[in-house]
PDB file of C-alpha atoms in Angstrom:
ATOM      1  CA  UNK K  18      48.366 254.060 -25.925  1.00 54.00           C
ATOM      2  CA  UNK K  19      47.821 254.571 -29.304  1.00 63.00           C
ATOM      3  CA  UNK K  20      50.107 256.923 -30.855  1.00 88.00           C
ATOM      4  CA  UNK K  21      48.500 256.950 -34.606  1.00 94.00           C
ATOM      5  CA  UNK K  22      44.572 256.794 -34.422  1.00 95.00           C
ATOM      6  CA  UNK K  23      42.731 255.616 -38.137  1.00 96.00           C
ATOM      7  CA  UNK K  24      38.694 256.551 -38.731  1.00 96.00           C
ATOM      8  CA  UNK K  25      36.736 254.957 -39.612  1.00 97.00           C
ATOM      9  CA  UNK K  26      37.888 251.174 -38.739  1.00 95.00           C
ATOM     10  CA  UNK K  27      34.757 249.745 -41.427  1.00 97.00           C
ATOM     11  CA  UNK K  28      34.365 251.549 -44.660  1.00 97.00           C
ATOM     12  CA  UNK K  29      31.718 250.271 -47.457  1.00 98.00           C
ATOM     13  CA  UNK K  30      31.715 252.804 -50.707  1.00 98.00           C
ATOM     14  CA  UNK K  31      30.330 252.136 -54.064  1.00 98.00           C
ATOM     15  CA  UNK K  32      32.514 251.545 -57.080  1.00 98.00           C
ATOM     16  CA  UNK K  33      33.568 255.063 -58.504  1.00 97.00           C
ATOM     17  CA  UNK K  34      33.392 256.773 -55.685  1.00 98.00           C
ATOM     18  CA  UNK K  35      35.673 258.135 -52.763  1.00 98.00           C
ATOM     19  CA  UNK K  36      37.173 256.468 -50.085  1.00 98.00           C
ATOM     20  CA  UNK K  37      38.276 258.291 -47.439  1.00 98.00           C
ATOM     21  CA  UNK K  38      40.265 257.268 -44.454  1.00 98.00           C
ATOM     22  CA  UNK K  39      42.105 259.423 -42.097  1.00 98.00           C
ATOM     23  CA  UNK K  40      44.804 259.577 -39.132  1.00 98.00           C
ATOM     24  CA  UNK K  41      45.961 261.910 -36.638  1.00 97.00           C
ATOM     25  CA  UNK K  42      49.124 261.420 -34.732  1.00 95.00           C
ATOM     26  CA  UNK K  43      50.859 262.562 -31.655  1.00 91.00           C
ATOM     27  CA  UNK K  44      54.876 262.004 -31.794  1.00 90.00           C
ATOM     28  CA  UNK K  45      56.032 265.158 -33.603  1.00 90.00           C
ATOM     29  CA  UNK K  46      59.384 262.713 -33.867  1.00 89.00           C
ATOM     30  CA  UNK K  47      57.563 261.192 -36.392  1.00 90.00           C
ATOM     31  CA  UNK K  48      59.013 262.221 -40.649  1.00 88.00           C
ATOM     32  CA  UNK K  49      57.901 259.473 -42.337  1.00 91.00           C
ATOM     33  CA  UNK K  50      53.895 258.493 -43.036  1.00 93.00           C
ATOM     34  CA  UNK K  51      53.342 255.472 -45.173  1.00 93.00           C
ATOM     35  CA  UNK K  52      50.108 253.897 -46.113  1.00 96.00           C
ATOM     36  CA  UNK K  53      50.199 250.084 -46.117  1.00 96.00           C
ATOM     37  CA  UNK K  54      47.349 248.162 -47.842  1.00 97.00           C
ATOM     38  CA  UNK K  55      46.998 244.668 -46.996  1.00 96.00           C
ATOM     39  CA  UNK K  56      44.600 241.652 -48.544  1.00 95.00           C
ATOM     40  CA  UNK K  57      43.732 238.548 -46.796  1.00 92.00           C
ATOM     41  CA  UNK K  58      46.494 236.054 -46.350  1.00 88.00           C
ATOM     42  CA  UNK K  59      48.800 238.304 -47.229  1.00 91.00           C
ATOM     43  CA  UNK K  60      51.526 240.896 -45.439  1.00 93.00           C
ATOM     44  CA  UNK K  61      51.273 243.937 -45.547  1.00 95.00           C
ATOM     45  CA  UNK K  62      52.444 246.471 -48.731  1.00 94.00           C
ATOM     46  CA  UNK K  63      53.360 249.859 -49.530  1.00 92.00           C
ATOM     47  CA  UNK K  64      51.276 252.042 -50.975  1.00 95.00           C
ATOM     48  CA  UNK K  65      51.932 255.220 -50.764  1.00 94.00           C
ATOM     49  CA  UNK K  66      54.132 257.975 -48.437  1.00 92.00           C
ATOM     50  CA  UNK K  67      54.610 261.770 -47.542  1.00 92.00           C
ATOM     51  CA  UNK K  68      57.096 263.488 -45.426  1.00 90.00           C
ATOM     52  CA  UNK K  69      55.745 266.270 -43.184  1.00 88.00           C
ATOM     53  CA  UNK K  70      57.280 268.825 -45.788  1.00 90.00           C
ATOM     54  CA  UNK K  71      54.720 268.286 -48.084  1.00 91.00           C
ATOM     55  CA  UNK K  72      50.725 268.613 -47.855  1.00 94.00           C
ATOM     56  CA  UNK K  73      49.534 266.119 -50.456  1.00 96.00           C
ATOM     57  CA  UNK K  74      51.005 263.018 -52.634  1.00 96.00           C
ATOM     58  CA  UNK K  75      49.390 261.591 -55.300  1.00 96.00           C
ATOM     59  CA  UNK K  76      50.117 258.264 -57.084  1.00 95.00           C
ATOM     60  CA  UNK K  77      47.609 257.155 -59.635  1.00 96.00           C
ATOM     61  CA  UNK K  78      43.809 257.094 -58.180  1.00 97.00           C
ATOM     62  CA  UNK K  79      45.355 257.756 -54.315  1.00 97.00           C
ATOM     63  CA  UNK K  80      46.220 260.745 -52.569  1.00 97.00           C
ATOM     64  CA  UNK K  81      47.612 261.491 -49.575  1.00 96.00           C
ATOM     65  CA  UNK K  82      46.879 264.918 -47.886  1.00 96.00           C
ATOM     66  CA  UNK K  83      49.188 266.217 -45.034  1.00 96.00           C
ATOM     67  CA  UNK K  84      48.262 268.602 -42.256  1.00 95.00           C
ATOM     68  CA  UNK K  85      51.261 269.427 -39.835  1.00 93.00           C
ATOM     69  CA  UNK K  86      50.018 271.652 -37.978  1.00 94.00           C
ATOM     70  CA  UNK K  87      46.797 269.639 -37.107  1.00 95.00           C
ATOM     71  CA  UNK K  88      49.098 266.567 -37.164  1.00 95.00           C
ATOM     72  CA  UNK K  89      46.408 264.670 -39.181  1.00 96.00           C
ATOM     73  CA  UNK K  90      46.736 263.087 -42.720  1.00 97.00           C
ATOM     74  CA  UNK K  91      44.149 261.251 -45.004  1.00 98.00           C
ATOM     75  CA  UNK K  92      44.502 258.808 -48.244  1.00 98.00           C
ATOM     76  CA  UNK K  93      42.025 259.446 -50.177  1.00 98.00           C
ATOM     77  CA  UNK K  94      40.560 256.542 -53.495  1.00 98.00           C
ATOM     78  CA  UNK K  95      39.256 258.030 -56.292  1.00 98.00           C
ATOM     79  CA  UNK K  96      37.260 256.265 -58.168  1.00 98.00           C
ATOM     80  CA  UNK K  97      37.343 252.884 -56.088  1.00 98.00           C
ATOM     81  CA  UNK K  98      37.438 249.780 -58.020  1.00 97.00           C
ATOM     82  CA  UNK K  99      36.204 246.211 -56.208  1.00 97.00           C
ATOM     83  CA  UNK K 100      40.039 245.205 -56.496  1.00 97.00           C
ATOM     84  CA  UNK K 101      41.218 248.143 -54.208  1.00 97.00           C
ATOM     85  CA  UNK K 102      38.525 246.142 -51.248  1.00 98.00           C
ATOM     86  CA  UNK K 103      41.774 245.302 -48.335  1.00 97.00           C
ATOM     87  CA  UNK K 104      42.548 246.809 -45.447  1.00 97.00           C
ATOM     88  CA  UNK K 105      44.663 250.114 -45.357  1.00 98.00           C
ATOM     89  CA  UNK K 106      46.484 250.822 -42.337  1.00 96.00           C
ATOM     90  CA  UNK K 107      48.054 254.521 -41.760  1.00 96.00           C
ATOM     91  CA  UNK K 108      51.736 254.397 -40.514  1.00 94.00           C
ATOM     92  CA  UNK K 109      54.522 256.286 -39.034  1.00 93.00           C
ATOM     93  CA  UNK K 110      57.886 256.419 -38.002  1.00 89.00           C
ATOM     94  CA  UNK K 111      61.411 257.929 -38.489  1.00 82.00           C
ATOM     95  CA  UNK K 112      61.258 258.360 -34.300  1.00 73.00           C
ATOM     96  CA  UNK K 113      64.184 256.051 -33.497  1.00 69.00           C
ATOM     97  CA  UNK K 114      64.665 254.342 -36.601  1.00 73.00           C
ATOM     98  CA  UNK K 115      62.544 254.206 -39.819  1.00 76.00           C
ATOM     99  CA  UNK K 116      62.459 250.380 -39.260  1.00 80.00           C
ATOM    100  CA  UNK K 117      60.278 250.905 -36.114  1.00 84.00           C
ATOM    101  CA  UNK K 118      56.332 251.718 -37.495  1.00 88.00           C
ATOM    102  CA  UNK K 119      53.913 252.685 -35.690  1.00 91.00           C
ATOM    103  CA  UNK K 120      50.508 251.055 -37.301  1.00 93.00           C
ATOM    104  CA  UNK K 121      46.913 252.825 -36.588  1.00 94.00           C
ATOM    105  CA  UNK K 122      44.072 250.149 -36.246  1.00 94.00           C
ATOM    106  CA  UNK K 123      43.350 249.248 -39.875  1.00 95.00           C
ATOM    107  CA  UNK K 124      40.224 250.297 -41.910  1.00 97.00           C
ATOM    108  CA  UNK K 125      38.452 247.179 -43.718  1.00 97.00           C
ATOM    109  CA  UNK K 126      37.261 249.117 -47.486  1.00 98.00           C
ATOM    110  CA  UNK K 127      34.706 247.384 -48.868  1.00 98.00           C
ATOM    111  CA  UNK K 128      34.446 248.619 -52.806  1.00 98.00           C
ATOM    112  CA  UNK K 129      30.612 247.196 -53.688  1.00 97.00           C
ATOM    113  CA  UNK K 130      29.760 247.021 -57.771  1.00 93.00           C
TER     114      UNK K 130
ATOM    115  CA  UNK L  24      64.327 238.521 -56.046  1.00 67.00           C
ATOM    116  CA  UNK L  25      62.847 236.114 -53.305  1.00 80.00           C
ATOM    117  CA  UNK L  26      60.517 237.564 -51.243  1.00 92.00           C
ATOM    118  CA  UNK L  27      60.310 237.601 -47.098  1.00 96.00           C
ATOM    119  CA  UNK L  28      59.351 234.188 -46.465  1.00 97.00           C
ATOM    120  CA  UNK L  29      58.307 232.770 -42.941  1.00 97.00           C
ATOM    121  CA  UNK L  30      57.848 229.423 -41.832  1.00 97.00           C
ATOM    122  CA  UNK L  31      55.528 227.682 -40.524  1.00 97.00           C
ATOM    123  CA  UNK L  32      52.110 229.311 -42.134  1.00 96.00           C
ATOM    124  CA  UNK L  33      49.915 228.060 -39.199  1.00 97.00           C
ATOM    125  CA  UNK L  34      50.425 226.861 -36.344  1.00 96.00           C
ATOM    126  CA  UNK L  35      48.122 225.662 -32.904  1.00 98.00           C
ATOM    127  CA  UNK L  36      49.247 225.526 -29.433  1.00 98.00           C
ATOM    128  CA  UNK L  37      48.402 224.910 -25.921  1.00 97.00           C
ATOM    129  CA  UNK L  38      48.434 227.695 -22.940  1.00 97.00           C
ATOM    130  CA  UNK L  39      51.745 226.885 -21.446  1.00 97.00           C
ATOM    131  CA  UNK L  40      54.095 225.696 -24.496  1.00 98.00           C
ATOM    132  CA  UNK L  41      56.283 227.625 -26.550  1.00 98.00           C
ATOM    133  CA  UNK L  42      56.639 228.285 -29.882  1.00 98.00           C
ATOM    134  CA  UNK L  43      59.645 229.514 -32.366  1.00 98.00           C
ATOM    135  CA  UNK L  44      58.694 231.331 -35.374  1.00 98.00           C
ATOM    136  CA  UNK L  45      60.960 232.075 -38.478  1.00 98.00           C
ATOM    137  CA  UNK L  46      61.815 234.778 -40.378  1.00 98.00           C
ATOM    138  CA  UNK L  47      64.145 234.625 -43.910  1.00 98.00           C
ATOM    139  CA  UNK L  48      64.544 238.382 -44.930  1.00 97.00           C
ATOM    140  CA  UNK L  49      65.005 239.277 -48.613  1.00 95.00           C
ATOM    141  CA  UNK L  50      68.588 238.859 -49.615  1.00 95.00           C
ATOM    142  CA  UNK L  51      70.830 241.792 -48.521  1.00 93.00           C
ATOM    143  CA  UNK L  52      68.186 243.017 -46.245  1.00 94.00           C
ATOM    144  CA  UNK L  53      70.182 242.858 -42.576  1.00 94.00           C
ATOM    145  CA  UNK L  54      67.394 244.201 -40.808  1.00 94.00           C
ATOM    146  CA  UNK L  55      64.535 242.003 -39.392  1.00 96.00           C
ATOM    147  CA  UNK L  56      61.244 243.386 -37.250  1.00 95.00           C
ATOM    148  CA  UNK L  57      58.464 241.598 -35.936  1.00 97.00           C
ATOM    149  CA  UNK L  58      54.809 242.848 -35.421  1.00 96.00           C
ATOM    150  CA  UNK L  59      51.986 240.751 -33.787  1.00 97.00           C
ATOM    151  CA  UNK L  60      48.624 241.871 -35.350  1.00 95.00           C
ATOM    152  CA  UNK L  61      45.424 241.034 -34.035  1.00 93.00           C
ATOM    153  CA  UNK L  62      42.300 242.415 -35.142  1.00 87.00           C
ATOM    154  CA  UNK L  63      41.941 244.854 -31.516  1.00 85.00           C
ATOM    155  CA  UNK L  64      45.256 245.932 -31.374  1.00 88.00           C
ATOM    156  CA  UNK L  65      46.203 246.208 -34.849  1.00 90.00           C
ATOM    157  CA  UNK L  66      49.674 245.841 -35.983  1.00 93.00           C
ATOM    158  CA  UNK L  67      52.349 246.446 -33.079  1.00 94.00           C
ATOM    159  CA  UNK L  68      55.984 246.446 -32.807  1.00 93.00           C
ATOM    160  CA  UNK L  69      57.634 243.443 -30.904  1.00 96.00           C
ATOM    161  CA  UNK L  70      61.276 244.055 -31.578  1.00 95.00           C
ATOM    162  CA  UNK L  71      63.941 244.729 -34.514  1.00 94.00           C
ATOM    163  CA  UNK L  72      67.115 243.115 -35.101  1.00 95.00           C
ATOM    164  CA  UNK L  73      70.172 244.492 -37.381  1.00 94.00           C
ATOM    165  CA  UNK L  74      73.582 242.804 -37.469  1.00 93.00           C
ATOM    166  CA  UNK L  75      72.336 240.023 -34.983  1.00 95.00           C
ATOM    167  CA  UNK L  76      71.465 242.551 -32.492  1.00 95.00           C
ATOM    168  CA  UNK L  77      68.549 243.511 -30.871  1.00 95.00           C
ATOM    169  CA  UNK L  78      68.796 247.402 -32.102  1.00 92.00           C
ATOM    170  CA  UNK L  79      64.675 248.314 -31.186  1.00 90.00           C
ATOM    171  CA  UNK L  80      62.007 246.774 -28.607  1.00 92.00           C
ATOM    172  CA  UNK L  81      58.150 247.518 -28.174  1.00 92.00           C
ATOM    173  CA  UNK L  82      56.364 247.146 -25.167  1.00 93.00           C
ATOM    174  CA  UNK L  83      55.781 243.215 -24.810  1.00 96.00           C
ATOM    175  CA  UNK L  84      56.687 241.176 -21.840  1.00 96.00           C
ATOM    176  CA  UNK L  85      59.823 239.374 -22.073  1.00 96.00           C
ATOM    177  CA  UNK L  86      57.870 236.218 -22.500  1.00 97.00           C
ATOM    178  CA  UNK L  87      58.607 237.689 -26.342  1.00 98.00           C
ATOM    179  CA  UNK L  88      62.343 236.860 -27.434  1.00 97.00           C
ATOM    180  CA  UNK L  89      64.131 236.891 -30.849  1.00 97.00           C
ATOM    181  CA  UNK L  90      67.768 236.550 -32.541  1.00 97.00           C
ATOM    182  CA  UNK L  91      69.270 236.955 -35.587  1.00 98.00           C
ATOM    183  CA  UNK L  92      71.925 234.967 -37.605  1.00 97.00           C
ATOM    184  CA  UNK L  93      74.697 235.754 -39.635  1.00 96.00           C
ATOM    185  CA  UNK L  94      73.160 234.654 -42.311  1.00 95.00           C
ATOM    186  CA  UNK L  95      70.658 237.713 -41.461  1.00 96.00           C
ATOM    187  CA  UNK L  96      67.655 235.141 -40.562  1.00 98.00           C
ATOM    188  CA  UNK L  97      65.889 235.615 -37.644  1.00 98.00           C
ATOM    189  CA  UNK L  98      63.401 233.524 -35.394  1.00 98.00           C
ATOM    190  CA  UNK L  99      61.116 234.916 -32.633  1.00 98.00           C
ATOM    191  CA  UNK L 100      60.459 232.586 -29.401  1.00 98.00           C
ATOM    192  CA  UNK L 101      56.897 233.061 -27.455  1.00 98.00           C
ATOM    193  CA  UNK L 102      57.102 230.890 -24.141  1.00 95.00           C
ATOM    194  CA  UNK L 103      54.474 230.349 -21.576  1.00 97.00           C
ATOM    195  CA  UNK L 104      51.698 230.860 -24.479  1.00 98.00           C
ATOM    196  CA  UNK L 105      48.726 232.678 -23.059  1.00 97.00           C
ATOM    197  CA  UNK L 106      45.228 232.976 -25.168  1.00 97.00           C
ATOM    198  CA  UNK L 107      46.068 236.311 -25.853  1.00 96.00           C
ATOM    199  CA  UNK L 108      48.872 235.511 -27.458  1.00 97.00           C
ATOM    200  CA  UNK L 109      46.366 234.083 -30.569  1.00 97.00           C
ATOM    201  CA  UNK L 110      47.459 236.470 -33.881  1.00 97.00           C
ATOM    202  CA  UNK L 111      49.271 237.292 -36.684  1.00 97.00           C
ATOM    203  CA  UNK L 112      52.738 237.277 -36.520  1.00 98.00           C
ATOM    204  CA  UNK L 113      54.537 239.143 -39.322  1.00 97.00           C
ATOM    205  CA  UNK L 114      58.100 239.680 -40.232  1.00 97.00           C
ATOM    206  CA  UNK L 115      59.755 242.971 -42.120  1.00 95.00           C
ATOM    207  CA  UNK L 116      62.863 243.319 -43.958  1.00 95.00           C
ATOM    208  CA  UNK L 117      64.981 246.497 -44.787  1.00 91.00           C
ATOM    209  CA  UNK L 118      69.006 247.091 -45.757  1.00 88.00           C
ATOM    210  CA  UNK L 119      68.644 248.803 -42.000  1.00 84.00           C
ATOM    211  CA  UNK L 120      70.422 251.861 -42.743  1.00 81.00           C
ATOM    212  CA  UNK L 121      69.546 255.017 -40.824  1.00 78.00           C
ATOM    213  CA  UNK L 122      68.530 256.650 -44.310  1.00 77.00           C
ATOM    214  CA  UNK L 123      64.654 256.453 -45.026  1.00 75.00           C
ATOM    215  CA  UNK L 124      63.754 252.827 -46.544  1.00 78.00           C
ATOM    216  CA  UNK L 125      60.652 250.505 -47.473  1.00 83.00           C
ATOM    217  CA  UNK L 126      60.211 247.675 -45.334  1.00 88.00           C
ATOM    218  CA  UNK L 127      58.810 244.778 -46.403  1.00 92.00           C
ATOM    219  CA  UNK L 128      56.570 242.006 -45.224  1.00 94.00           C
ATOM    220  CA  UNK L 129      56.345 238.497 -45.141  1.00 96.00           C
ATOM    221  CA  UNK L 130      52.725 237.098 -45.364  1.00 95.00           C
ATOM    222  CA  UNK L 131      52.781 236.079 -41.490  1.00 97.00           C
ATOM    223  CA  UNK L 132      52.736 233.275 -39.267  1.00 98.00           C
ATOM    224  CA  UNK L 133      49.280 232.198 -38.443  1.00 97.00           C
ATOM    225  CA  UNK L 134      49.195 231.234 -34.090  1.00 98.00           C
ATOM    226  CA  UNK L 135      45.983 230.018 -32.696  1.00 97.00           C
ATOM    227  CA  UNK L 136      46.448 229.359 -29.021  1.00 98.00           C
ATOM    228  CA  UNK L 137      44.034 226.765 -27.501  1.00 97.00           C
TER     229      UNK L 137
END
C-alpha cells in the first residue's frame, strides 16, 4: 500500500522550461512534506519542505504548492537546468515520528539542452 | 562535519547467506533509520533506532534485524538472502528529537543477491 503516490515516474523537459511533478497522500497524520532529490551513487538530499499550514514554498527556481484539502502537493522547476537531471522523490511524515518517511516512487527528470 | 558514511559500498551474495551492513551516523546524530530502495518499490522504511533501541519498524519480515551502539553506530543484519532482497540499502541520521528535523543520508550500500 502506497501511502504517498508521485506522477509521473519518467519526466524529460527541455532546458528552461517547467518541471512538474506531483503527489497526493492519504495519512492526514502526516505535517511534514519534504522533497528529496537524489543523483546516481549518491543518498538522498533535501530539497525543499512545507507544512500543511501553508499552500506554496519557494526556494530559488523550486516551488512547492500545497493543497490540504485535496491532500495533493507538487514541486514545481522553473527554468530547468541539465544539472537539476536526478531523481526527486516526494516525502512525508511527522505520523509517529518525523524520523519515519514515507517515500512516493521517485520521478527520473531528465533536463535535455 | 563528517558525513553519514556506510560500509561496505557493494556487496554480492548467495540466496541463503547473510549479510551485516553498517551505518556511522553524523556525530551527535543518535538516531539511525534504514530504507531499502529498489527501483519498484521505491524507498521504504525498514526500521529506526534512537538510544540503542529499536524506537520505529516498517513492514519487513523479521528476516530484517538491526542494533545500535553506544557509540550511536548502527548495523542492519539480512539472513536467509532471497533475490528480492537485491537493492539499495541506505542509512539516515537525525539528533532524534520529537521536534521537526532533517535527516540525512548516507550514499547506500549496494546488495546484489545471486
Amino acid at each position: 500500500q502506497q501511502q504517498v503516490k508521485q506522477s509521473p515516474q519518467s519526466l524529460i523537459v527541455q532546458k528552461g522550461g517547467i518541471s512538474i511533478i506531483n503527489c497526493a497522500y492519504e495519512n492526514t497524520a502526516f505535517d511534514y512534506f519534504p522533497w528529496y532529490q537524489q543523483f546516481p551513487g549518491k543518498g538522498p538530499a533535501l530539497l525543499i519542505a512545507i507544512r500543511p499550514d501553508v499552500s506554496e514554498k519557494k526556494e530559488g527556481r523550486f516551488t512547492i504548492s500545497f493543497n490540504k484539502s485535496a491532500k495533493q502537493f507538487s514541486l514545481h522547476i522553473m527554468d530547468s537546468q541539465p544539472g537539476d537531471s536526478a531523481t526527486y522523490f516526494c516525502a512525508a511524515t511527522g505520523a509517529g515520528g518525523y524520523q519515519k518517511v514515507t517515500f512516493g516512487i521517485g520521478t527520473k527528470l531528465q533536463v535535455i539542452p | 562535519k563528517a558525513g553519514v558514511t556506510q560500509t561496505p559500498r557493494y556487496l554480492i551474495k548467495t540466496r541463503g547467506q547473510q549479510v551485516t551492513l553498517s551505518c556511522s551516523p553524523i556525530s551527535g546524530h543518535r538516531s539511525v533509520s534504514w530504507y531499502q530502495q529498489t527501483p519498484g518499490q521505491g524507498l521504504q522504511f525498514l526500521f529506526e533506532y534512537f538510544s540503542e533501541t529499536q524506537r520505529n519498524k516498517g513492514n519487513f519480515p523479521g528476516r530484517f534485524s538491526g542494533r545500535q551502539f553506544s557509540n550511536s553506530r548502527s548495523e542492519m543484519n539480512v539472513s536467509t538472502l532471497e533475490l528480492g532482497d537485491s537493492a539499495l540499502y541506505l542509512c539516515a541520521s537525525s539528533l532524534g528529537g520529537p521536534e521537526l528535523e532533517t535527516q540525512y543520508f548516507g550514499p547506500g550500500t549496494r546488495l546484489l543477491v545471486l
